Amino acid sequence: MAAVLGLQCIRCDARYPADHYAHDCSACRPVARSNLTVVYDESLRRHRSKPTSGSGNGLWRYGDLLPVAEIDGVSLGEGGSRLHRLSHSAERVGIRNLFAKDETRNPTWSFKDRLACMAVSAAKKAGAKVIVSSSSGNAGAAAAAYAAKAGMPCVVFTFKGTAGPMLTQMRGYGAKVVAVEEKPDRWRFMEHTVREFGWFPTSPFFGPVVGSNPFGIEGYKTLAYEVVEQLGWQVPDWCILPVCYGDALLGMWRGFEDMMAFGWTDKMPRMVAAEVYGSVGEALSNGTDTPPDMPKAFDTVAVSIGATQGTYQALDIVRRSKGVAVKVGNDDMMRWQQILASSEGLYVEPASAAGLVAVEQLASTGRLAAADTVVSLLTASGLKDPAATAKLQGELLTVPSDFDKAAGILRASGIFPSDR
């Protein structure tokens, strides 16, 4: 465990005590609402040895760099996800070294397990009584699972229209799930529980959103550590992430910064935000500090990244890394969901496919070079929202019991060879 000194604003560096996790930066609020990050004793970022084969597996392989000790951690075996080389997709987009970090294999099938692990661990250590989350699916499911493991009650505020399987998953873990009429209402109810009841928030709970719990975001640092170790201690040129509020963008960036300080690496990657409505991209274009609330021109299939307004933390990391924000649409996300499943054997939710849409766009314009090493984050399993896929598949082919009649249908459909 790393020694925590407190929290710090990512915009102005103002310091706050460690129990300030349920607030934004009051100094920045009049200009741009900003999230806080964990501050450690300066000894954390001194030169250190790389982990060895005996250092453990998964997220806790890097436990000495996290704000909670493994012995106090609430764990379900998160982290250590596979880094796939996307050989067929690489040929399609003209990028030779294209990889996907497959977070679908985490305990609740999404990258949110890294955040929930750290947040719930911090909550339990602090003596919190109830975990509360506002979520369209993945974050709520992860919070519910880790709360269950910790023996803590969990309440999730969601909204009408959230994918049914994810609601079932949350409730399966024992969470009390409440759907509100309008999306912003969930923050109003959740903020009341935090301020009045002292419940521990793992996700955003007031607007405009600044990001998730700072202790939870530290779990995402391990994504960067793992990617670099899996690439033979080489930093990718680009990291592409589907982005809603930019928690993983910030967490990964902090992980890359750590490794530079440790002497493990000698460069930083460029970060890409694949977003639906273009809020971060608009702020980049205008040179502002506050991503605007964009018009909702269409209903997205990627509900988990469907925010119309981005965050300062997402904008800051893209800007500091000399990265870019890319708008992605429904048709392209569903097309890449199908490509990944049919050519790479990876069935992901539509939001996960947003990263590959961004890769394709950036490669087509020459922004990504053929020799670049590119890593795209696959955030969650396609089984989180199978209805989106099913809508495009058409009717299931059904055949009668009579073999000859069935064979004729199968030949006509191209499944059986036509010359037999």
JSON list of N, CA and C in Angstrom, two decimals, residues 270-333:
[
{"chain": "A", "resi": 270, "resn": "ARG", "atom": "N", "xyz": [-0.01, 8.90, -26.38]},
{"chain": "A", "resi": 270, "resn": "ARG", "atom": "CA", "xyz": [-1.05, 9.87, -26.71]},
{"chain": "A", "resi": 270, "resn": "ARG", "atom": "C", "xyz": [-2.39, 9.20, -26.46]},
{"chain": "A", "resi": 271, "resn": "MET", "atom": "N", "xyz": [-3.31, 9.96, -25.84]},
{"chain": "A", "resi": 271, "resn": "MET", "atom": "CA", "xyz": [-4.58, 9.40, -25.41]},
{"chain": "A", "resi": 271, "resn": "MET", "atom": "C", "xyz": [-5.71, 9.89, -26.31]},
{"chain": "A", "resi": 272, "resn": "VAL", "atom": "N", "xyz": [-6.61, 8.97, -26.66]},
{"chain": "A", "resi": 272, "resn": "VAL", "atom": "CA", "xyz": [-7.73, 9.30, -27.54]},
{"chain": "A", "resi": 272, "resn": "VAL", "atom": "C", "xyz": [-9.04, 9.02, -26.82]},
{"chain": "A", "resi": 273, "resn": "ALA", "atom": "N", "xyz": [-9.94, 9.98, -26.85]},
{"chain": "A", "resi": 273, "resn": "ALA", "atom": "CA", "xyz": [-11.28, 9.83, -26.30]},
{"chain": "A", "resi": 273, "resn": "ALA", "atom": "C", "xyz": [-12.26, 9.57, -27.42]},
{"chain": "A", "resi": 274, "resn": "ALA", "atom": "N", "xyz": [-12.82, 8.37, -27.46]},
{"chain": "A", "resi": 274, "resn": "ALA", "atom": "CA", "xyz": [-13.88, 8.06, -28.42]},
{"chain": "A", "resi": 274, "resn": "ALA", "atom": "C", "xyz": [-15.20, 8.38, -27.72]},
{"chain": "A", "resi": 275, "resn": "GLU", "atom": "N", "xyz": [-15.90, 9.40, -28.21]},
{"chain": "A", "resi": 275, "resn": "GLU", "atom": "CA", "xyz": [-17.11, 9.88, -27.53]},
{"chain": "A", "resi": 275, "resn": "GLU", "atom": "C", "xyz": [-18.28, 9.96, -28.52]},
{"chain": "A", "resi": 276, "resn": "VAL", "atom": "N", "xyz": [-19.48, 9.97, -27.97]},
{"chain": "A", "resi": 276, "resn": "VAL", "atom": "CA", "xyz": [-20.66, 9.93, -28.82]},
{"chain": "A", "resi": 276, "resn": "VAL", "atom": "C", "xyz": [-21.07, 11.31, -29.31]},
{"chain": "A", "resi": 277, "resn": "TYR", "atom": "N", "xyz": [-21.17, 12.27, -28.41]},
{"chain": "A", "resi": 277, "resn": "TYR", "atom": "CA", "xyz": [-21.76, 13.56, -28.78]},
{"chain": "A", "resi": 277, "resn": "TYR", "atom": "C", "xyz": [-20.74, 14.68, -28.98]},
{"chain": "A", "resi": 278, "resn": "GLY", "atom": "N", "xyz": [-19.47, 14.43, -28.71]},
{"chain": "A", "resi": 278, "resn": "GLY", "atom": "CA", "xyz": [-18.42, 15.37, -29.12]},
{"chain": "A", "resi": 278, "resn": "GLY", "atom": "C", "xyz": [-18.11, 16.50, -28.17]},
{"chain": "A", "resi": 279, "resn": "SER", "atom": "N", "xyz": [-18.44, 16.35, -26.88]},
{"chain": "A", "resi": 279, "resn": "SER", "atom": "CA", "xyz": [-18.23, 17.44, -25.93]},
{"chain": "A", "resi": 279, "resn": "SER", "atom": "C", "xyz": [-16.75, 17.76, -25.73]},
{"chain": "A", "resi": 280, "resn": "VAL", "atom": "N", "xyz": [-15.92, 16.73, -25.52]},
{"chain": "A", "resi": 280, "resn": "VAL", "atom": "CA", "xyz": [-14.48, 16.95, -25.31]},
{"chain": "A", "resi": 280, "resn": "VAL", "atom": "C", "xyz": [-13.85, 17.52, -26.57]},
{"chain": "A", "resi": 281, "resn": "GLY", "atom": "N", "xyz": [-14.23, 16.98, -27.71]},
{"chain": "A", "resi": 281, "resn": "GLY", "atom": "CA", "xyz": [-13.71, 17.49, -28.97]},
{"chain": "A", "resi": 281, "resn": "GLY", "atom": "C", "xyz": [-14.06, 18.95, -29.21]},
{"chain": "A", "resi": 282, "resn": "GLU", "atom": "N", "xyz": [-15.26, 19.34, -28.82]},
{"chain": "A", "resi": 282, "resn": "GLU", "atom": "CA", "xyz": [-15.68, 20.73, -28.97]},
{"chain": "A", "resi": 282, "resn": "GLU", "atom": "C", "xyz": [-14.83, 21.65, -28.10]},
{"chain": "A", "resi": 283, "resn": "ALA", "atom": "N", "xyz": [-14.56, 21.23, -26.86]},
{"chain": "A", "resi": 283, "resn": "ALA", "atom": "CA", "xyz": [-13.72, 22.04, -25.97]},
{"chain": "A", "resi": 283, "resn": "ALA", "atom": "C", "xyz": [-12.29, 22.13, -26.48]},
{"chain": "A", "resi": 284, "resn": "LEU", "atom": "N", "xyz": [-11.79, 21.05, -27.06]},
{"chain": "A", "resi": 284, "resn": "LEU", "atom": "CA", "xyz": [-10.45, 21.09, -27.65]},
{"chain": "A", "resi": 284, "resn": "LEU", "atom": "C", "xyz": [-10.39, 22.09, -28.79]},
{"chain": "A", "resi": 285, "resn": "SER", "atom": "N", "xyz": [-11.42, 22.09, -29.61]},
{"chain": "A", "resi": 285, "resn": "SER", "atom": "CA", "xyz": [-11.46, 23.00, -30.75]},
{"chain": "A", "resi": 285, "resn": "SER", "atom": "C", "xyz": [-11.55, 24.46, -30.31]},
{"chain": "A", "resi": 286, "resn": "ASN", "atom": "N", "xyz": [-12.30, 24.71, -29.23]},
{"chain": "A", "resi": 286, "resn": "ASN", "atom": "CA", "xyz": [-12.53, 26.08, -28.78]},
{"chain": "A", "resi": 286, "resn": "ASN", "atom": "C", "xyz": [-11.49, 26.57, -27.79]},
{"chain": "A", "resi": 287, "resn": "GLY", "atom": "N", "xyz": [-10.63, 25.66, -27.30]},
{"chain": "A", "resi": 287, "resn": "GLY", "atom": "CA", "xyz": [-9.61, 26.07, -26.35]},
{"chain": "A", "resi": 287, "resn": "GLY", "atom": "C", "xyz": [-10.15, 26.41, -24.97]},
{"chain": "A", "resi": 288, "resn": "THR", "atom": "N", "xyz": [-11.31, 25.88, -24.62]},
{"chain": "A", "resi": 288, "resn": "THR", "atom": "CA", "xyz": [-11.92, 26.20, -23.33]},
{"chain": "A", "resi": 288, "resn": "THR", "atom": "C", "xyz": [-11.55, 25.15, -22.28]},
{"chain": "A", "resi": 289, "resn": "ASP", "atom": "N", "xyz": [-11.86, 25.46, -21.02]},
{"chain": "A", "resi": 289, "resn": "ASP", "atom": "CA", "xyz": [-11.60, 24.54, -19.91]},
{"chain": "A", "resi": 289, "resn": "ASP", "atom": "C", "xyz": [-12.80, 23.69, -19.54]},
{"chain": "A", "resi": 290, "resn": "THR", "atom": "N", "xyz": [-13.96, 24.05, -20.06]},
{"chain": "A", "resi": 290, "resn": "THR", "atom": "CA", "xyz": [-15.18, 23.34, -19.69]},
{"chain": "A", "resi": 290, "resn": "THR", "atom": "C", "xyz": [-15.84, 22.73, -20.92]},
{"chain": "A", "resi": 291, "resn": "PRO", "atom": "N", "xyz": [-15.86, 21.40, -21.02]},
{"chain": "A", "resi": 291, "resn": "PRO", "atom": "CA", "xyz": [-16.57, 20.78, -22.13]},
{"chain": "A", "resi": 291, "resn": "PRO", "atom": "C", "xyz": [-18.04, 21.17, -22.10]},
{"chain": "A", "resi": 292, "resn": "PRO", "atom": "N", "xyz": [-18.59, 21.58, -23.23]},
{"chain": "A", "resi": 292, "resn": "PRO", "atom": "CA", "xyz": [-19.99, 22.04, -23.25]},
{"chain": "A", "resi": 292, "resn": "PRO", "atom": "C", "xyz": [-20.98, 20.88, -23.23]},
{"chain": "A", "resi": 293, "resn": "ASP", "atom": "N", "xyz": [-22.20, 21.20, -22.85]},
{"chain": "A", "resi": 293, "resn": "ASP", "atom": "CA", "xyz": [-23.30, 20.24, -22.93]},
{"chain": "A", "resi": 293, "resn": "ASP", "atom": "C", "xyz": [-23.81, 20.27, -24.37]},
{"chain": "A", "resi": 294, "resn": "MET", "atom": "N", "xyz": [-23.64, 19.17, -25.08]},
{"chain": "A", "resi": 294, "resn": "MET", "atom": "CA", "xyz": [-23.94, 19.12, -26.51]},
{"chain": "A", "resi": 294, "resn": "MET", "atom": "C", "xyz": [-25.38, 18.70, -26.76]},
{"chain": "A", "resi": 295, "resn": "PRO", "atom": "N", "xyz": [-25.94, 19.09, -27.89]},
{"chain": "A", "resi": 295, "resn": "PRO", "atom": "CA", "xyz": [-27.28, 18.63, -28.25]},
{"chain": "A", "resi": 295, "resn": "PRO", "atom": "C", "xyz": [-27.28, 17.11, -28.45]},
{"chain": "A", "resi": 296, "resn": "LYS", "atom": "N", "xyz": [-28.34, 16.48, -28.01]},
{"chain": "A", "resi": 296, "resn": "LYS", "atom": "CA", "xyz": [-28.49, 15.04, -28.19]},
{"chain": "A", "resi": 296, "resn": "LYS", "atom": "C", "xyz": [-29.20, 14.81, -29.52]},
{"chain": "A", "resi": 297, "resn": "ALA", "atom": "N", "xyz": [-28.41, 14.74, -30.57]},
{"chain": "A", "resi": 297, "resn": "ALA", "atom": "CA", "xyz": [-28.96, 14.68, -31.91]},
{"chain": "A", "resi": 297, "resn": "ALA", "atom": "C", "xyz": [-29.59, 13.32, -32.25]},
{"chain": "A", "resi": 298, "resn": "PHE", "atom": "N", "xyz": [-29.21, 12.28, -31.49]},
{"chain": "A", "resi": 298, "resn": "PHE", "atom": "CA", "xyz": [-29.75, 10.94, -31.74]},
{"chain": "A", "resi": 298, "resn": "PHE", "atom": "C", "xyz": [-29.62, 10.13, -30.45]},
{"chain": "A", "resi": 299, "resn": "ASP", "atom": "N", "xyz": [-30.35, 9.05, -30.37]},
{"chain": "A", "resi": 299, "resn": "ASP", "atom": "CA", "xyz": [-30.23, 8.13, -29.24]},
{"chain": "A", "resi": 299, "resn": "ASP", "atom": "C", "xyz": [-29.11, 7.13, -29.53]},
{"chain": "A", "resi": 300, "resn": "THR", "atom": "N", "xyz": [-28.14, 7.04, -28.66]},
{"chain": "A", "resi": 300, "resn": "THR", "atom": "CA", "xyz": [-27.00, 6.17, -28.91]},
{"chain": "A", "resi": 300, "resn": "THR", "atom": "C", "xyz": [-27.25, 4.74, -28.45]},
{"chain": "A", "resi": 301, "resn": "VAL", "atom": "N", "xyz": [-26.66, 3.79, -29.16]},
{"chain": "A", "resi": 301, "resn": "VAL", "atom": "CA", "xyz": [-26.70, 2.39, -28.73]},
{"chain": "A", "resi": 301, "resn": "VAL", "atom": "C", "xyz": [-25.70, 2.16, -27.60]},
{"chain": "A", "resi": 302, "resn": "ALA", "atom": "N", "xyz": [-24.77, 3.10, -27.44]},
{"chain": "A", "resi": 302, "resn": "ALA", "atom": "CA", "xyz": [-23.73, 2.97, -26.41]},
{"chain": "A", "resi": 302, "resn": "ALA", "atom": "C", "xyz": [-24.14, 3.78, -25.18]},
{"chain": "A", "resi": 303, "resn": "VAL", "atom": "N", "xyz": [-25.11, 3.26, -24.44]},
{"chain": "A", "resi": 303, "resn": "VAL", "atom": "CA", "xyz": [-25.67, 4.01, -23.31]},
{"chain": "A", "resi": 303, "resn": "VAL", "atom": "C", "xyz": [-24.59, 4.32, -22.28]},
{"chain": "A", "resi": 304, "resn": "SER", "atom": "N", "xyz": [-23.62, 3.42, -22.11]},
{"chain": "A", "resi": 304, "resn": "SER", "atom": "CA", "xyz": [-22.62, 3.62, -21.06]},
{"chain": "A", "resi": 304, "resn": "SER", "atom": "C", "xyz": [-21.68, 4.78, -21.33]},
{"chain": "A", "resi": 305, "resn": "ILE", "atom": "N", "xyz": [-21.63, 5.28, -22.57]},
{"chain": "A", "resi": 305, "resn": "ILE", "atom": "CA", "xyz": [-20.82, 6.48, -22.86]},
{"chain": "A", "resi": 305, "resn": "ILE", "atom": "C", "xyz": [-21.71, 7.56, -23.47]},
{"chain": "A", "resi": 306, "resn": "GLY", "atom": "N", "xyz": [-22.98, 7.55, -23.09]},
{"chain": "A", "resi": 306, "resn": "GLY", "atom": "CA", "xyz": [-23.96, 8.43, -23.73]},
{"chain": "A", "resi": 306, "resn": "GLY", "atom": "C", "xyz": [-24.13, 9.79, -23.08]},
{"chain": "A", "resi": 307, "resn": "ALA", "atom": "N", "xyz": [-23.15, 10.27, -22.33]},
{"chain": "A", "resi": 307, "resn": "ALA", "atom": "CA", "xyz": [-23.26, 11.60, -21.72]},
{"chain": "A", "resi": 307, "resn": "ALA", "atom": "C", "xyz": [-23.13, 12.68, -22.79]},
{"chain": "A", "resi": 308, "resn": "THR", "atom": "N", "xyz": [-23.93, 13.72, -22.67]},
{"chain": "A", "resi": 308, "resn": "THR", "atom": "CA", "xyz": [-23.84, 14.83, -23.63]},
{"chain": "A", "resi": 308, "resn": "THR", "atom": "C", "xyz": [-22.79, 15.86, -23.22]},
{"chain": "A", "resi": 309, "resn": "GLN", "atom": "N", "xyz": [-22.33, 15.78, -21.97]},
{"chain": "A", "resi": 309, "resn": "GLN", "atom": "CA", "xyz": [-21.30, 16.72, -21.50]},
{"chain": "A", "resi": 309, "resn": "GLN", "atom": "C", "xyz": [-20.13, 15.95, -20.90]},
{"chain": "A", "resi": 310, "resn": "GLY", "atom": "N", "xyz": [-18.92, 16.25, -21.37]},
{"chain": "A", "resi": 310, "resn": "GLY", "atom": "CA", "xyz": [-17.72, 15.62, -20.85]},
{"chain": "A", "resi": 310, "resn": "GLY", "atom": "C", "xyz": [-17.23, 16.29, -19.59]},
{"chain": "A", "resi": 311, "resn": "THR", "atom": "N", "xyz": [-16.04, 15.92, -19.15]},
{"chain": "A", "resi": 311, "resn": "THR", "atom": "CA", "xyz": [-15.47, 16.45, -17.91]},
{"chain": "A", "resi": 311, "resn": "THR", "atom": "C", "xyz": [-14.13, 17.14, -18.17]},
{"chain": "A", "resi": 312, "resn": "TYR", "atom": "N", "xyz": [-13.75, 17.98, -17.21]},
{"chain": "A", "resi": 312, "resn": "TYR", "atom": "CA", "xyz": [-12.44, 18.62, -17.29]},
{"chain": "A", "resi": 312, "resn": "TYR", "atom": "C", "xyz": [-11.34, 17.56, -17.28]},
{"chain": "A", "resi": 313, "resn": "GLN", "atom": "N", "xyz": [-11.49, 16.52, -16.48]},
{"chain": "A", "resi": 313, "resn": "GLN", "atom": "CA", "xyz": [-10.41, 15.53, -16.37]},
{"chain": "A", "resi": 313, "resn": "GLN", "atom": "C", "xyz": [-10.17, 14.83, -17.71]},
{"chain": "A", "resi": 314, "resn": "ALA", "atom": "N", "xyz": [-11.23, 14.54, -18.45]},
{"chain": "A", "resi": 314, "resn": "ALA", "atom": "CA", "xyz": [-11.06, 13.92, -19.77]},
{"chain": "A", "resi": 314, "resn": "ALA", "atom": "C", "xyz": [-10.38, 14.89, -20.73]},
{"chain": "A", "resi": 315, "resn": "LEU", "atom": "N", "xyz": [-10.85, 16.12, -20.75]},
{"chain": "A", "resi": 315, "resn": "LEU", "atom": "CA", "xyz": [-10.27, 17.15, -21.61]},
{"chain": "A", "resi": 315, "resn": "LEU", "atom": "C", "xyz": [-8.80, 17.37, -21.29]},
{"chain": "A", "resi": 316, "resn": "ASP", "atom": "N", "xyz": [-8.48, 17.43, -20.00]},
{"chain": "A", "resi": 316, "resn": "ASP", "atom": "CA", "xyz": [-7.11, 17.70, -19.57]},
{"chain": "A", "resi": 316, "resn": "ASP", "atom": "C", "xyz": [-6.14, 16.62, -20.03]},
{"chain": "A", "resi": 317, "resn": "ILE", "atom": "N", "xyz": [-6.54, 15.36, -19.89]},
{"chain": "A", "resi": 317, "resn": "ILE", "atom": "CA", "xyz": [-5.63, 14.27, -20.27]},
{"chain": "A", "resi": 317, "resn": "ILE", "atom": "C", "xyz": [-5.44, 14.22, -21.78]},
{"chain": "A", "resi": 318, "resn": "VAL", "atom": "N", "xyz": [-6.50, 14.39, -22.55]},
{"chain": "A", "resi": 318, "resn": "VAL", "atom": "CA", "xyz": [-6.36, 14.40, -24.01]},
{"chain": "A", "resi": 318, "resn": "VAL", "atom": "C", "xyz": [-5.46, 15.55, -24.43]},
{"chain": "A", "resi": 319, "resn": "ARG", "atom": "N", "xyz": [-5.68, 16.70, -23.84]},
{"chain": "A", "resi": 319, "resn": "ARG", "atom": "CA", "xyz": [-4.88, 17.88, -24.18]},
{"chain": "A", "resi": 319, "resn": "ARG", "atom": "C", "xyz": [-3.41, 17.71, -23.78]},
{"chain": "A", "resi": 320, "resn": "ARG", "atom": "N", "xyz": [-3.16, 17.26, -22.56]},
{"chain": "A", "resi": 320, "resn": "ARG", "atom": "CA", "xyz": [-1.78, 17.09, -22.08]},
{"chain": "A", "resi": 320, "resn": "ARG", "atom": "C", "xyz": [-1.01, 16.03, -22.85]},
{"chain": "A", "resi": 321, "resn": "SER", "atom": "N", "xyz": [-1.70, 15.03, -23.32]},
{"chain": "A", "resi": 321, "resn": "SER", "atom": "CA", "xyz": [-1.03, 13.94, -24.05]},
{"chain": "A", "resi": 321, "resn": "SER", "atom": "C", "xyz": [-0.87, 14.23, -25.53]},
{"chain": "A", "resi": 322, "resn": "LYS", "atom": "N", "xyz": [-1.35, 15.41, -25.96]},
{"chain": "A", "resi": 322, "resn": "LYS", "atom": "CA", "xyz": [-1.37, 15.74, -27.39]},
{"chain": "A", "resi": 322, "resn": "LYS", "atom": "C", "xyz": [-2.19, 14.71, -28.17]},
{"chain": "A", "resi": 323, "resn": "GLY", "atom": "N", "xyz": [-3.27, 14.30, -27.54]},
{"chain": "A", "resi": 323, "resn": "GLY", "atom": "CA", "xyz": [-4.16, 13.32, -28.14]},
{"chain": "A", "resi": 323, "resn": "GLY", "atom": "C", "xyz": [-5.28, 13.98, -28.92]},
{"chain": "A", "resi": 324, "resn": "VAL", "atom": "N", "xyz": [-6.39, 13.27, -29.04]},
{"chain": "A", "resi": 324, "resn": "VAL", "atom": "CA", "xyz": [-7.49, 13.76, -29.87]},
{"chain": "A", "resi": 324, "resn": "VAL", "atom": "C", "xyz": [-8.79, 13.14, -29.35]},
{"chain": "A", "resi": 325, "resn": "ALA", "atom": "N", "xyz": [-9.90, 13.79, -29.62]},
{"chain": "A", "resi": 325, "resn": "ALA", "atom": "CA", "xyz": [-11.23, 13.25, -29.34]},
{"chain": "A", "resi": 325, "resn": "ALA", "atom": "C", "xyz": [-11.91, 12.95, -30.67]},
{"chain": "A", "resi": 326, "resn": "VAL", "atom": "N", "xyz": [-12.59, 11.80, -30.75]},
{"chain": "A", "resi": 326, "resn": "VAL", "atom": "CA", "xyz": [-13.21, 11.36, -31.99]},
{"chain": "A", "resi": 326, "resn": "VAL", "atom": "C", "xyz": [-14.67, 11.04, -31.73]},
{"chain": "A", "resi": 327, "resn": "LYS", "atom": "N", "xyz": [-15.56, 11.61, -32.55]},
{"chain": "A", "resi": 327, "resn": "LYS", "atom": "CA", "xyz": [-16.99, 11.30, -32.44]},
{"chain": "A", "resi": 327, "resn": "LYS", "atom": "C", "xyz": [-17.28, 9.98, -33.14]},
{"chain": "A", "resi": 328, "resn": "VAL", "atom": "N", "xyz": [-18.13, 9.16, -32.50]},
{"chain": "A", "resi": 328, "resn": "VAL", "atom": "CA", "xyz": [-18.47, 7.86, -33.08]},
{"chain": "A", "resi": 328, "resn": "VAL", "atom": "C", "xyz": [-19.99, 7.73, -33.15]},
{"chain": "A", "resi": 329, "resn": "GLY", "atom": "N", "xyz": [-20.46, 7.07, -34.20]},
{"chain": "A", "resi": 329, "resn": "GLY", "atom": "CA", "xyz": [-21.90, 6.92, -34.40]},
{"chain": "A", "resi": 329, "resn": "GLY", "atom": "C", "xyz": [-22.37, 5.49, -34.23]},
{"chain": "A", "resi": 330, "resn": "ASN", "atom": "N", "xyz": [-23.67, 5.30, -34.20]},
{"chain": "A", "resi": 330, "resn": "ASN", "atom": "CA", "xyz": [-24.26, 3.99, -33.96]},
{"chain": "A", "resi": 330, "resn": "ASN", "atom": "C", "xyz": [-23.87, 2.96, -35.01]},
{"chain": "A", "resi": 331, "resn": "ASP", "atom": "N", "xyz": [-24.00, 3.32, -36.28]},
{"chain": "A", "resi": 331, "resn": "ASP", "atom": "CA", "xyz": [-23.75, 2.34, -37.34]},
{"chain": "A", "resi": 331, "resn": "ASP", "atom": "C", "xyz": [-22.31, 1.82, -37.29]},
{"chain": "A", "resi": 332, "resn": "ASP", "atom": "N", "xyz": [-21.36, 2.72, -37.06]},
{"chain": "A", "resi": 332, "resn": "ASP", "atom": "CA", "xyz": [-19.96, 2.31, -37.01]},
{"chain": "A", "resi": 332, "resn": "ASP", "atom": "C", "xyz": [-19.67, 1.45, -35.78]},
{"chain": "A", "resi": 333, "resn": "MET", "atom": "N", "xyz": [-20.28, 1.80, -34.65]},
{"chain": "A", "resi": 333, "resn": "MET", "atom": "CA", "xyz": [-20.05, 0.97, -33.45]},
{"chain": "A", "resi": 333, "resn": "MET", "atom": "C", "xyz": [-20.61, -0.43, -33.64]}
]
